[in-house]
PDB file of C-alpha atoms and ligand atoms in Angstrom:
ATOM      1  CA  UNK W   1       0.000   0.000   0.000  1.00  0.00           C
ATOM      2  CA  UNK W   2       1.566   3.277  -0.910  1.00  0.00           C
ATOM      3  CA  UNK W   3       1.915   6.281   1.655  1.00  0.00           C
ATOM      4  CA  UNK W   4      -0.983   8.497   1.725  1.00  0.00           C
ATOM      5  CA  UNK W   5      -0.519  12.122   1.473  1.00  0.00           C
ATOM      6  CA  UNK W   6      -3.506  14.829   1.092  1.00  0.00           C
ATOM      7  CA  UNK W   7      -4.255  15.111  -2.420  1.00  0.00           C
ATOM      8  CA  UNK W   8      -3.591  18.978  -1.991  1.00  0.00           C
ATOM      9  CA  UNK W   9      -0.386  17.945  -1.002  1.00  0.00           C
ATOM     10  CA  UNK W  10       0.158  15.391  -4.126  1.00  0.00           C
ATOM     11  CA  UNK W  11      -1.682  18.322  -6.392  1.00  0.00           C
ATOM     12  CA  UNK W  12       0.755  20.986  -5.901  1.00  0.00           C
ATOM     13  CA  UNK W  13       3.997  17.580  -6.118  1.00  0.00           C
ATOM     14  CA  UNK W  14       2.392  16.950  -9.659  1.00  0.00           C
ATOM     15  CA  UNK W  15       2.136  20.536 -10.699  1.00  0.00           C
ATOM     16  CA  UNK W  16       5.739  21.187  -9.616  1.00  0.00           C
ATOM     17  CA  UNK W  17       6.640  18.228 -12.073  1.00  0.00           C
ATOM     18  CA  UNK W  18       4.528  19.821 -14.847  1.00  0.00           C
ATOM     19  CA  UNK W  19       5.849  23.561 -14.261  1.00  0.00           C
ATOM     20  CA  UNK W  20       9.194  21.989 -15.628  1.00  0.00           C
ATOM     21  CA  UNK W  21       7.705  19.744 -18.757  1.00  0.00           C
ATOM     22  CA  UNK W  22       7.018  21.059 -22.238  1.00  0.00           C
ATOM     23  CA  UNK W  23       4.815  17.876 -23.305  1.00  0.00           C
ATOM     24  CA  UNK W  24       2.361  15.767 -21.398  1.00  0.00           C
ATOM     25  CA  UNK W  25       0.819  13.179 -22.396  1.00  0.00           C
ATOM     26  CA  UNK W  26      -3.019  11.327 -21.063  1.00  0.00           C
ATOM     27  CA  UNK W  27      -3.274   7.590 -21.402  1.00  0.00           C
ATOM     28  CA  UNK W  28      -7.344   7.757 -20.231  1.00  0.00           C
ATOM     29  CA  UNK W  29      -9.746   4.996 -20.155  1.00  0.00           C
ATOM     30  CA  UNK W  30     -13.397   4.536 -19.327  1.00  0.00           C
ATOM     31  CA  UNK W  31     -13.126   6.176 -15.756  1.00  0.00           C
ATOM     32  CA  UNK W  32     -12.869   9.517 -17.137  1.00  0.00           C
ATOM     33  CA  UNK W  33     -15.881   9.558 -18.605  1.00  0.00           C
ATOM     34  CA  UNK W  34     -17.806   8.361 -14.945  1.00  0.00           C
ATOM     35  CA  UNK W  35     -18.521  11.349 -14.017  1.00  0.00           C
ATOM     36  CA  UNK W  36     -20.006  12.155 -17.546  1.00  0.00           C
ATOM     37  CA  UNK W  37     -22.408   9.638 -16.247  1.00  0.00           C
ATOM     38  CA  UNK W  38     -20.896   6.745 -18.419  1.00  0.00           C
ATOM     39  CA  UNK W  39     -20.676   3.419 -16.856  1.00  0.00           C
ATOM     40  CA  UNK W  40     -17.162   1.962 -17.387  1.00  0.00           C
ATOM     41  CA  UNK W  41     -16.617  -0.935 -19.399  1.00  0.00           C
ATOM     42  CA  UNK W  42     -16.538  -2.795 -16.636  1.00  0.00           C
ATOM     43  CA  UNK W  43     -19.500  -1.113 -14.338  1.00  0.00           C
ATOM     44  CA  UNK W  44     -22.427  -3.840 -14.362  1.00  0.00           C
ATOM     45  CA  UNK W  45     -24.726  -3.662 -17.404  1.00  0.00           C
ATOM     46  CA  UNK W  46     -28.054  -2.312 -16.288  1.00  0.00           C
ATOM     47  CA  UNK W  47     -31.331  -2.366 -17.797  1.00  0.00           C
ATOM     48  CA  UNK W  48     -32.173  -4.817 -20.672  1.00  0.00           C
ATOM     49  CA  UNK W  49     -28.379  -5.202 -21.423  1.00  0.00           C
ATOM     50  CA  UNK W  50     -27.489  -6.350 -18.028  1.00  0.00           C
ATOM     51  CA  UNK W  51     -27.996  -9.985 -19.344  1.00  0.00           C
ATOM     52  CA  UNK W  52     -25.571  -9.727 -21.347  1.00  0.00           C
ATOM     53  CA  UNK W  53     -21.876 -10.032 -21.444  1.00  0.00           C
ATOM     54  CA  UNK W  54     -20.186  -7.031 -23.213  1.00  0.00           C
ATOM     55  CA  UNK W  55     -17.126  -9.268 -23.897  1.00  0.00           C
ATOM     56  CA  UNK W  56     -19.079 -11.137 -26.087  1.00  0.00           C
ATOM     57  CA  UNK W  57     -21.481  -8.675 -27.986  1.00  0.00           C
ATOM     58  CA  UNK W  58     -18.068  -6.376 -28.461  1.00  0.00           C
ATOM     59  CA  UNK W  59     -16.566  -9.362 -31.322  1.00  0.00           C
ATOM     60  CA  UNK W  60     -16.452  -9.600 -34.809  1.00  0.00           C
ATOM     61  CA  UNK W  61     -17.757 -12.993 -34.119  1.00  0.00           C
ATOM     62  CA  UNK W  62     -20.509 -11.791 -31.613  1.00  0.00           C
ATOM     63  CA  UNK W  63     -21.330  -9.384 -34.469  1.00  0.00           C
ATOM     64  CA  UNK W  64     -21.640 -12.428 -36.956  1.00  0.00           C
ATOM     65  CA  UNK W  65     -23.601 -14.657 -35.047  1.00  0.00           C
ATOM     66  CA  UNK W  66     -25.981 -11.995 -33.924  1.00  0.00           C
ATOM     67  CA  UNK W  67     -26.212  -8.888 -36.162  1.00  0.00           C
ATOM     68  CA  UNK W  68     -29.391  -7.090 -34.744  1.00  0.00           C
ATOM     69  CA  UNK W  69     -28.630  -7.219 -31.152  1.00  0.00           C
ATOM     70  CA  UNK W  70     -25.024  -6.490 -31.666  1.00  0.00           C
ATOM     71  CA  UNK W  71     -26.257  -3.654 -33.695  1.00  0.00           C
ATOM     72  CA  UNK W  72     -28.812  -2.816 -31.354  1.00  0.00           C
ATOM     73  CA  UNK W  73     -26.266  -2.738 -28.475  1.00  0.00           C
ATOM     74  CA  UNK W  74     -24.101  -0.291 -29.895  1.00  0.00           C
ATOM     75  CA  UNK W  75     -27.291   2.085 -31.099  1.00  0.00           C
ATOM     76  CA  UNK W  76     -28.039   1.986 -27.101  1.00  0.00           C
ATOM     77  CA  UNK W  77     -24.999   3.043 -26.433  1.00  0.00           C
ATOM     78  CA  UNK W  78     -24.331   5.568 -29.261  1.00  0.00           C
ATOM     79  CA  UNK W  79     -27.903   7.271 -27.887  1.00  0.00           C
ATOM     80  CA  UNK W  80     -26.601   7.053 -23.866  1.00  0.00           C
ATOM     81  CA  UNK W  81     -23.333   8.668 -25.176  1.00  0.00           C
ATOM     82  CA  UNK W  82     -24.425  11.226 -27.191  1.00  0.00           C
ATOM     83  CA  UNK W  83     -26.381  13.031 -24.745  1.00  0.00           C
ATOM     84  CA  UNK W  84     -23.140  12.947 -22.078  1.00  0.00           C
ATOM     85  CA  UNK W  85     -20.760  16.053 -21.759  1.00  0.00           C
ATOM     86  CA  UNK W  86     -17.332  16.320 -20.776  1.00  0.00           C
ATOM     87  CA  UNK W  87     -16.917  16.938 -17.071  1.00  0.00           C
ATOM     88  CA  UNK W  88     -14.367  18.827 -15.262  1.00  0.00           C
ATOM     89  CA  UNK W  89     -11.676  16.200 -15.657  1.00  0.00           C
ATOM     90  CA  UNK W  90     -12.140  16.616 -19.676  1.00  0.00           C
ATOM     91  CA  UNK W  91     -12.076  20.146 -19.281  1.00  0.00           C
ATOM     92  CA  UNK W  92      -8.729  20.244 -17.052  1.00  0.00           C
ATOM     93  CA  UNK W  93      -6.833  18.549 -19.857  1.00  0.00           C
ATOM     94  CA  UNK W  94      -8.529  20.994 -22.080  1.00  0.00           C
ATOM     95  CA  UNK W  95      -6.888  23.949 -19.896  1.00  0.00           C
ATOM     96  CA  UNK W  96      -3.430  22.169 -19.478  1.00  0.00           C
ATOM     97  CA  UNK W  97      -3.008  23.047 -23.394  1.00  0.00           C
ATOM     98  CA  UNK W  98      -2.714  26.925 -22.036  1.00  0.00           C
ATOM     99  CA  UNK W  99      -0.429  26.410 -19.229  1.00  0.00           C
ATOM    100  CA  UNK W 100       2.403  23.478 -21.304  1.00  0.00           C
ATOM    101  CA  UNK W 101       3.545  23.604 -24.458  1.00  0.00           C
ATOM    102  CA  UNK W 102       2.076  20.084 -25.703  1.00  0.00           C
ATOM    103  CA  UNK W 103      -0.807  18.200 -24.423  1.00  0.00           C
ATOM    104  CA  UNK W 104      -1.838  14.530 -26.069  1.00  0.00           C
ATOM    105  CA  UNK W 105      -4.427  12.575 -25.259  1.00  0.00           C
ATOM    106  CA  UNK W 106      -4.216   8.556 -26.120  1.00  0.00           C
ATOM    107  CA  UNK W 107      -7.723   7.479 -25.370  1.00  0.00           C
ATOM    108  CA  UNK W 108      -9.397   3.923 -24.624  1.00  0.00           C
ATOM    109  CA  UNK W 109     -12.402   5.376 -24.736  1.00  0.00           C
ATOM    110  CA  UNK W 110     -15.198   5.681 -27.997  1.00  0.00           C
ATOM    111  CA  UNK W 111     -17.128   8.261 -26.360  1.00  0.00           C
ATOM    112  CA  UNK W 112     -15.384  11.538 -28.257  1.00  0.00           C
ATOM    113  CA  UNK W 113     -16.038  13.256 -25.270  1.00  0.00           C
ATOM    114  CA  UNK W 114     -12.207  14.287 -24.932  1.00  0.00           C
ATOM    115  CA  UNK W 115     -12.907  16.406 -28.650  1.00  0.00           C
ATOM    116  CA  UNK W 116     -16.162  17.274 -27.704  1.00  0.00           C
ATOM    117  CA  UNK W 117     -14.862  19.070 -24.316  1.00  0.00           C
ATOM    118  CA  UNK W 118     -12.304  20.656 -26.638  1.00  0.00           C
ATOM    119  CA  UNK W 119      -8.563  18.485 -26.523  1.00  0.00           C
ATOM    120  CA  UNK W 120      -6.575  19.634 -29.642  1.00  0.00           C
ATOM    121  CA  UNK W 121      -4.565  16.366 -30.681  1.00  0.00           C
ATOM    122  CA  UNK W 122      -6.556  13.061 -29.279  1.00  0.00           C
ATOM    123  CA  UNK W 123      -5.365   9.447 -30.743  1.00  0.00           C
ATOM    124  CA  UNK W 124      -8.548   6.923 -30.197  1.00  0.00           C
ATOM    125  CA  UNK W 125      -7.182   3.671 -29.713  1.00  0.00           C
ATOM    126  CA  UNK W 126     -10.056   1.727 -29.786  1.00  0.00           C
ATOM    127  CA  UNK W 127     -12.084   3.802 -32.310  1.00  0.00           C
ATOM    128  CA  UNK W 128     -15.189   5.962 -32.166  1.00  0.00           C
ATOM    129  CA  UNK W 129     -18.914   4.667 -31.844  1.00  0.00           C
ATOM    130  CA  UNK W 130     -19.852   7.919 -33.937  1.00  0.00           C
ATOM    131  CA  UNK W 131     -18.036   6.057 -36.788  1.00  0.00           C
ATOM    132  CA  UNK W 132     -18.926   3.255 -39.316  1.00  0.00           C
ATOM    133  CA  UNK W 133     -17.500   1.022 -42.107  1.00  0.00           C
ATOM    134  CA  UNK W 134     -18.538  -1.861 -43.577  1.00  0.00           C
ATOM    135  CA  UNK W 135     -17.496  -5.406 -42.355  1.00  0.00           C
ATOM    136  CA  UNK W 136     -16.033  -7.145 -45.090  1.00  0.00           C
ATOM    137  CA  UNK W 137     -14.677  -4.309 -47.102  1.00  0.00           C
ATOM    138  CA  UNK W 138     -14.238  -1.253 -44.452  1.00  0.00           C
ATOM    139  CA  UNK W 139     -15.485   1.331 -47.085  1.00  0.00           C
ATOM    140  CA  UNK W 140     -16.467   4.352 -44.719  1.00  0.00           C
ATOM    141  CA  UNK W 141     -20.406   4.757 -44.074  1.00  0.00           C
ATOM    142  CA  UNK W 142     -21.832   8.506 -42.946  1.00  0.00           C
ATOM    143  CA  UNK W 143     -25.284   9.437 -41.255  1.00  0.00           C
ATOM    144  CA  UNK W 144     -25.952   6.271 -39.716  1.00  0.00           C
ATOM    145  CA  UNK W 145     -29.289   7.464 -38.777  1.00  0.00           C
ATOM    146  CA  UNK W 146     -30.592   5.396 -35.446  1.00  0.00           C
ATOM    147  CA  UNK W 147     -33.150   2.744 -34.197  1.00  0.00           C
ATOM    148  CA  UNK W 148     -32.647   0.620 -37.656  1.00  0.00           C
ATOM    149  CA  UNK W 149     -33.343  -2.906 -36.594  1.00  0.00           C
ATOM    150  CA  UNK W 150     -30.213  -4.514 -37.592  1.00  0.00           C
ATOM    151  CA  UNK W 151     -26.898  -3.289 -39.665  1.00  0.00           C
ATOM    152  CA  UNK W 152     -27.406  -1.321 -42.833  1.00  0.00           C
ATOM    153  CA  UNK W 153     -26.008  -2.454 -45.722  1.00  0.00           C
ATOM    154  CA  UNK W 154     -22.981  -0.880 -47.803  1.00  0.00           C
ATOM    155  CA  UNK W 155     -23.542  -0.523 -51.564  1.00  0.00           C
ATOM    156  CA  UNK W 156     -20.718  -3.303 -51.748  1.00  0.00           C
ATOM    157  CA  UNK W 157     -23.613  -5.367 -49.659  1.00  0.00           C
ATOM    158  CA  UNK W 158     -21.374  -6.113 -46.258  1.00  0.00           C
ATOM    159  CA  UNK W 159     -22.632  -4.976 -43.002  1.00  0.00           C
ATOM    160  CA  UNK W 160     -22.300  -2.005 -41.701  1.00  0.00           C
ATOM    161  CA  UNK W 161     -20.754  -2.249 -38.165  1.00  0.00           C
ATOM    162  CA  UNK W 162     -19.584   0.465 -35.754  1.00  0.00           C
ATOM    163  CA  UNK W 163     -16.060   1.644 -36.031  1.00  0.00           C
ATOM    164  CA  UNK W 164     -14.885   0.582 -32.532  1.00  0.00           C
ATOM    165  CA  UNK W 165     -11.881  -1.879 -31.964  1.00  0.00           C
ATOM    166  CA  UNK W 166     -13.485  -5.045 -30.706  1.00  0.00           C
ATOM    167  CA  UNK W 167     -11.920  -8.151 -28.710  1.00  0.00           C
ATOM    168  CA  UNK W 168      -9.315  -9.933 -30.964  1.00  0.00           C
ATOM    169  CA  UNK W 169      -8.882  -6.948 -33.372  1.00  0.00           C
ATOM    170  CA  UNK W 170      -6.058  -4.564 -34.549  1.00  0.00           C
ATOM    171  CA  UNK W 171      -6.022  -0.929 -33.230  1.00  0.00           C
ATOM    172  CA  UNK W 172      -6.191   1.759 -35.655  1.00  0.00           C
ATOM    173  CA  UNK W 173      -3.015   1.550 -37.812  1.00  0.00           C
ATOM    174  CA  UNK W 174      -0.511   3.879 -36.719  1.00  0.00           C
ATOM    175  CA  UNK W 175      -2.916   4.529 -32.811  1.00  0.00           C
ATOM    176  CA  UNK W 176      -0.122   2.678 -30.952  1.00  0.00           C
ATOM    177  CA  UNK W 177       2.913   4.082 -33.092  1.00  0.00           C
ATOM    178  CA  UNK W 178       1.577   7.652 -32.016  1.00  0.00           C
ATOM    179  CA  UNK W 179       0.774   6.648 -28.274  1.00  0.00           C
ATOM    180  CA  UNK W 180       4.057   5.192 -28.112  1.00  0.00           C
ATOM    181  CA  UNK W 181       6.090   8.406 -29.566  1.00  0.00           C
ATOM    182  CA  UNK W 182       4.325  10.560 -27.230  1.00  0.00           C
ATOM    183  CA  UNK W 183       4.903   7.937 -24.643  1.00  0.00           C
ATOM    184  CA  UNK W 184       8.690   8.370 -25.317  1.00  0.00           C
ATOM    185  CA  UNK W 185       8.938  11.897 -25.814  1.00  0.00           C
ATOM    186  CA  UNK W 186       6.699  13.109 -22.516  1.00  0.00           C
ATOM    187  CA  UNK W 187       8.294  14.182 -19.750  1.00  0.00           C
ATOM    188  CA  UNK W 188       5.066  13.989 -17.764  1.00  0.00           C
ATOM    189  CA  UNK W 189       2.729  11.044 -18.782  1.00  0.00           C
ATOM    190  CA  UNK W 190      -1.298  10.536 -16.662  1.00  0.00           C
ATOM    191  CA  UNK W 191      -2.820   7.250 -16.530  1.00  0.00           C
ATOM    192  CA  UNK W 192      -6.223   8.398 -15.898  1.00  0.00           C
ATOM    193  CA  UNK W 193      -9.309   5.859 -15.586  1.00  0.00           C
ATOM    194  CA  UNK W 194      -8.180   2.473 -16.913  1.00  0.00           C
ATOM    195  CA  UNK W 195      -8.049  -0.493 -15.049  1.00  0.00           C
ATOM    196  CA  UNK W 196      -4.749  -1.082 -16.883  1.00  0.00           C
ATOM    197  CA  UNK W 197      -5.833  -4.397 -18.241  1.00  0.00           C
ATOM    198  CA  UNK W 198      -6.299  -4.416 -21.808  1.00  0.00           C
ATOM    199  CA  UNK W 199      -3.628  -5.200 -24.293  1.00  0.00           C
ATOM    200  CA  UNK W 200      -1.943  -3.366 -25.767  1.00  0.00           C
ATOM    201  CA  UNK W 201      -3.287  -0.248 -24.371  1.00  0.00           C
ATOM    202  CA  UNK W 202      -2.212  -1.227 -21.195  1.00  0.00           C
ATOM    203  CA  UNK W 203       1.346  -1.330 -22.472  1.00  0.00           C
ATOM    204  CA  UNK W 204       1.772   2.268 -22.549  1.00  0.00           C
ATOM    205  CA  UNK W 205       2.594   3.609 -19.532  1.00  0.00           C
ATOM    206  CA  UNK W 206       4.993   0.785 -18.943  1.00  0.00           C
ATOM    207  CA  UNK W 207       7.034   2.016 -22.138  1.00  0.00           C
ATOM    208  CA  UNK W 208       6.454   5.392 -20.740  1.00  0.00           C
ATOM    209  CA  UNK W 209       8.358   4.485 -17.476  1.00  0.00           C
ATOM    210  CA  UNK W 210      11.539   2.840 -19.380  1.00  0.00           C
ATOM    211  CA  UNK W 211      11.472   6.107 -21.235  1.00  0.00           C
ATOM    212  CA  UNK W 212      12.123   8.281 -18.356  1.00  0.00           C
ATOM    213  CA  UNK W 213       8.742   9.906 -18.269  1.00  0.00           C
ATOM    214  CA  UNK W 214       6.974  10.824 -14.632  1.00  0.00           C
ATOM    215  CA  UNK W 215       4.326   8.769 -14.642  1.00  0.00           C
ATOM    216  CA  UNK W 216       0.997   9.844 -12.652  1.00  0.00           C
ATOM    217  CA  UNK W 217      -2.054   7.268 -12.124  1.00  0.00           C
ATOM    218  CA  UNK W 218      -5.369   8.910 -11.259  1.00  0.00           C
ATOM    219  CA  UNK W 219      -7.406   6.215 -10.077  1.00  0.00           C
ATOM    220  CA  UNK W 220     -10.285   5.979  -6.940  1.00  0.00           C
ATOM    221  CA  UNK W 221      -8.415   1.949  -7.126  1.00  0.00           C
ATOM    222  CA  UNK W 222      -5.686   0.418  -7.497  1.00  0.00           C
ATOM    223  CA  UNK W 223      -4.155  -0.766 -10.432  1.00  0.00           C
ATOM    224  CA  UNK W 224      -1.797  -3.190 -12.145  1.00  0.00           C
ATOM    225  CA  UNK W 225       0.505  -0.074 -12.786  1.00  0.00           C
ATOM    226  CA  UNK W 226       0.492   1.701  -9.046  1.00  0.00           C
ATOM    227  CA  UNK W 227       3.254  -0.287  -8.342  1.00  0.00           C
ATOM    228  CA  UNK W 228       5.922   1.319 -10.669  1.00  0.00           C
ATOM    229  CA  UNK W 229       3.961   5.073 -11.075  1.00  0.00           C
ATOM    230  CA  UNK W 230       5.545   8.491  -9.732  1.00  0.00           C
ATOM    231  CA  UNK W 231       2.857   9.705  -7.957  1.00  0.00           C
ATOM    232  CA  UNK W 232      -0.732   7.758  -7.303  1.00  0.00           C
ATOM    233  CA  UNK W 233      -3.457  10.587  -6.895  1.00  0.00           C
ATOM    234  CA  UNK W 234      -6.329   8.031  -5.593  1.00  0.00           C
ATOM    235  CA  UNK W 235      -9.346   9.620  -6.337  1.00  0.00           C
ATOM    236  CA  UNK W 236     -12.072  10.441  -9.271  1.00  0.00           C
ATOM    237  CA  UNK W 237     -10.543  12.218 -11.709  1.00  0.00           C
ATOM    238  CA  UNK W 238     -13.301  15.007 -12.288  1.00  0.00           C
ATOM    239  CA  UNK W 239     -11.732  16.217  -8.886  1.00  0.00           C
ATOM    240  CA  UNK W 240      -8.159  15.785  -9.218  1.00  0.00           C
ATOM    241  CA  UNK W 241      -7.606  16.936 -12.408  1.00  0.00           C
ATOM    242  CA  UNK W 242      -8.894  20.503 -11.714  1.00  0.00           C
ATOM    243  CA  UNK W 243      -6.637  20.011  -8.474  1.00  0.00           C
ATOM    244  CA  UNK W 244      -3.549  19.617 -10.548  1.00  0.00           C
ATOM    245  CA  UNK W 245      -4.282  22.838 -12.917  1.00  0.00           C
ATOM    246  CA  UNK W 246      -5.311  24.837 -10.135  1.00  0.00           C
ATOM    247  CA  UNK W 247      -2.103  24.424  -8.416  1.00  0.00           C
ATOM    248  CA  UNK W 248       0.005  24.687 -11.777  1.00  0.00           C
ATOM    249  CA  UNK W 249      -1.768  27.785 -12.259  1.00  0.00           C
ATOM    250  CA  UNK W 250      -0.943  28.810  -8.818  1.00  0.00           C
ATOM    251  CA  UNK W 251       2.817  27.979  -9.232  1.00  0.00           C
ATOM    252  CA  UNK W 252       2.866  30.375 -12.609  1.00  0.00           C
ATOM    253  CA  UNK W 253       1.238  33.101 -11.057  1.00  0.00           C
ATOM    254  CA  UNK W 254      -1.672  32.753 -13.573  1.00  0.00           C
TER     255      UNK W 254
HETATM  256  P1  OAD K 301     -12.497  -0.272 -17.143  1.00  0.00           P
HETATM  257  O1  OAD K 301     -13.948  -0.308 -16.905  1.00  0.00           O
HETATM  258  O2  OAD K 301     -11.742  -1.562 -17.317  1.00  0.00           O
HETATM  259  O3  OAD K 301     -11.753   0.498 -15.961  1.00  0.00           O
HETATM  260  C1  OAD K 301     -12.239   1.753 -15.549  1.00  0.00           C
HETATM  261  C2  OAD K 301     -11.264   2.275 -14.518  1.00  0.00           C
HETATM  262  O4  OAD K 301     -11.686   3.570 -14.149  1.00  0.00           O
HETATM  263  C3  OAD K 301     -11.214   1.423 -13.249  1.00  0.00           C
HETATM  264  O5  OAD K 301      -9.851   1.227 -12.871  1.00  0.00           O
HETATM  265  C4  OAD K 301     -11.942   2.298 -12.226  1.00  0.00           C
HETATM  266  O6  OAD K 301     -11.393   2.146 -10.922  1.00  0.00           O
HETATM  267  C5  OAD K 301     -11.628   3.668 -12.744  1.00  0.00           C
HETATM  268  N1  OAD K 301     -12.575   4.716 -12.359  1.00  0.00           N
HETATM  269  C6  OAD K 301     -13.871   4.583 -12.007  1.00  0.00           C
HETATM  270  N2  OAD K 301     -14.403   5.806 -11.749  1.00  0.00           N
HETATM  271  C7  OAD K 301     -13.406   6.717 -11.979  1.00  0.00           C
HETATM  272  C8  OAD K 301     -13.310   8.132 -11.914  1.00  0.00           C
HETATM  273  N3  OAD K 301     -14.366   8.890 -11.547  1.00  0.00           N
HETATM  274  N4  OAD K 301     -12.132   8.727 -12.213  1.00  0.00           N
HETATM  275  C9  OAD K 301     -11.061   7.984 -12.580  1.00  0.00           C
HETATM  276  N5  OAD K 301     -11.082   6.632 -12.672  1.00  0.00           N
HETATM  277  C10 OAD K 301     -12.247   6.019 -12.371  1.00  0.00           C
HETATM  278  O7  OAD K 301     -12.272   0.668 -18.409  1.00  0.00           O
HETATM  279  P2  OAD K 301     -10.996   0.741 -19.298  1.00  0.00           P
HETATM  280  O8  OAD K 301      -9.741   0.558 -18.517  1.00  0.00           O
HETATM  281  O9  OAD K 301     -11.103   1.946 -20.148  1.00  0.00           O
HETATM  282  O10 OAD K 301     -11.867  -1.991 -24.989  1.00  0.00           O
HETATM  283  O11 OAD K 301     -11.215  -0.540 -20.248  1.00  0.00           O
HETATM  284  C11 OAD K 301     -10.277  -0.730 -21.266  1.00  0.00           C
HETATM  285  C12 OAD K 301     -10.956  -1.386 -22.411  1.00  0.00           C
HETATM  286  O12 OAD K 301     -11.644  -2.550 -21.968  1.00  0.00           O
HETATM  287  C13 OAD K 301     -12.051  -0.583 -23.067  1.00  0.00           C
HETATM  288  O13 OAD K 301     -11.546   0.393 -23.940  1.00  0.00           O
HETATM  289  C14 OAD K 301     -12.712  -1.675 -23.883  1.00  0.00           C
HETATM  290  C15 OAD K 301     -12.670  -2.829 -22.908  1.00  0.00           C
HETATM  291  O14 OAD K 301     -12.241  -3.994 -23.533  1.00  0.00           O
HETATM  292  C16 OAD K 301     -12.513  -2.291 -26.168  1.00  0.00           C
HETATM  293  O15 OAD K 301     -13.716  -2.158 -26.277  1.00  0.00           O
HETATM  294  C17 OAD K 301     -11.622  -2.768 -27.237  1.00  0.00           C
END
């Protein structure tokens, strides 16, 4: 168990660390977006989705074996994440971009909330659920409208499926390449609301740490990655984050 100082305390360590970087970088998963009133991946399913197992409805071969539900699922989701809007954690990575010279976010999350609350340069690792291509042939589809039944068709006549990485799939070409090289070229590098358990994702901050880089968990748990992190700030992001840029602020006289 790690000492516990006053997050006050840890806030003004962390800004101290960031008065002296010139590019941060924000490995974030579904916890950010909690307080957006988004369940994270691995909250319990509620309502009529709670009997289901999002490990298997988020698979190519999920999607395959059942199209409309799979389909369905997503259109659910797309609806509950639509209406969501940043919170103050989004917003205090937003404001970091004013106070250090470079600020990336490397997101788990499909949400767009990070754009939508304003984050210059965000690399989605596992995709967007605004976006769709087709299954077999991944032509691009636009204005998906909602509440179809099942998957429209492309004009090749594949499936349309959302544009989200699923279990078993490749990221994004180039998504890790980029989290990597800010990774390796951050002097500062957040691990904000990801149970650190997905591959390769969850490689990042480890090739953060043999690059040098200060690495900062935000977390109300514990984590596969507390061990070997700079500075554990346990609690909800939404709070801490505005802690940190307060006291940065602070520190610049701004
Ligand atoms: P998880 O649901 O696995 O983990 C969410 C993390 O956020 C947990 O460690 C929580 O303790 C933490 N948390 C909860 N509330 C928080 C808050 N207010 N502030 C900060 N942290 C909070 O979500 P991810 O780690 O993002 O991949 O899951 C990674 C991937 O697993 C997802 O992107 C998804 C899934 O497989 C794909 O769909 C490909």
């Amino acid at each position: 168990m790690r000492e516990k100082s006053d997050m006050q305390t840890l806030a003004g360590r962390v800004a101290k660390l960031l008065s002296k970087a010139e590019r941060v970088t924000f490995l974030t998963g579904a916890g950010v977006s909690k307080e957006s009133g988004i369940p994270t991946f691995r909250d319990a399913q509620t309502g009529m989705w709670a009997n289901y197992n999002p490990q298997e409805l988020a698979t190519p071969e999920g999607f395959l074996k059942d199209p409309k539900l799979v389909w369905q699922w997503y259109d659910y989701r797309r609806k509950l994440l639509g209406d969501a809007e940043p919170n103050p954690g989004h917003r205090a990575i937003v404001e970091l971009e004013s106070l250090v010279t470079k600020v990336t976010v490397v997101t788990q999350n499909i949400d767009g909330l990070h754009q939508k609350a304003g984050s210059s340069d965000v690399v989605e690792l596992h995709g967007s659920i605004k976006k769709f291509y087709c299954f077999d042939g991944g032509h691009d589809a636009h204005d998906v409208p909602f509440d179809l039944e099942e998957p429209p068709l492309c004009k090749c006549g594949s499936m349309i499926r959302p544009g989200v990485v699923w279990f078993g799939e490749a990221l994004p070409p180039h998504a890790m390449s980029r989290g990597l090289k800010e990774c390796a070229e951050s002097e500062v590098v957040f691990v904000a609301g990801t149970s650190a358990l997905v591959q390769p994702a969850a490689s990042l901050p480890y090739a953060a740490h043999r690059r040098g880089a200060k690495l900062i968990e935000v977390n109300p748990d514990e984590t596969p990655i507390t061990d070997i992190v700079d500075e554990f700030m346990q609690g909800p992001s939404g709070q801490v984050l505005p802690m940190v840029v307060a006291a940065l602020k602070e520190l610049k006289g701004v």
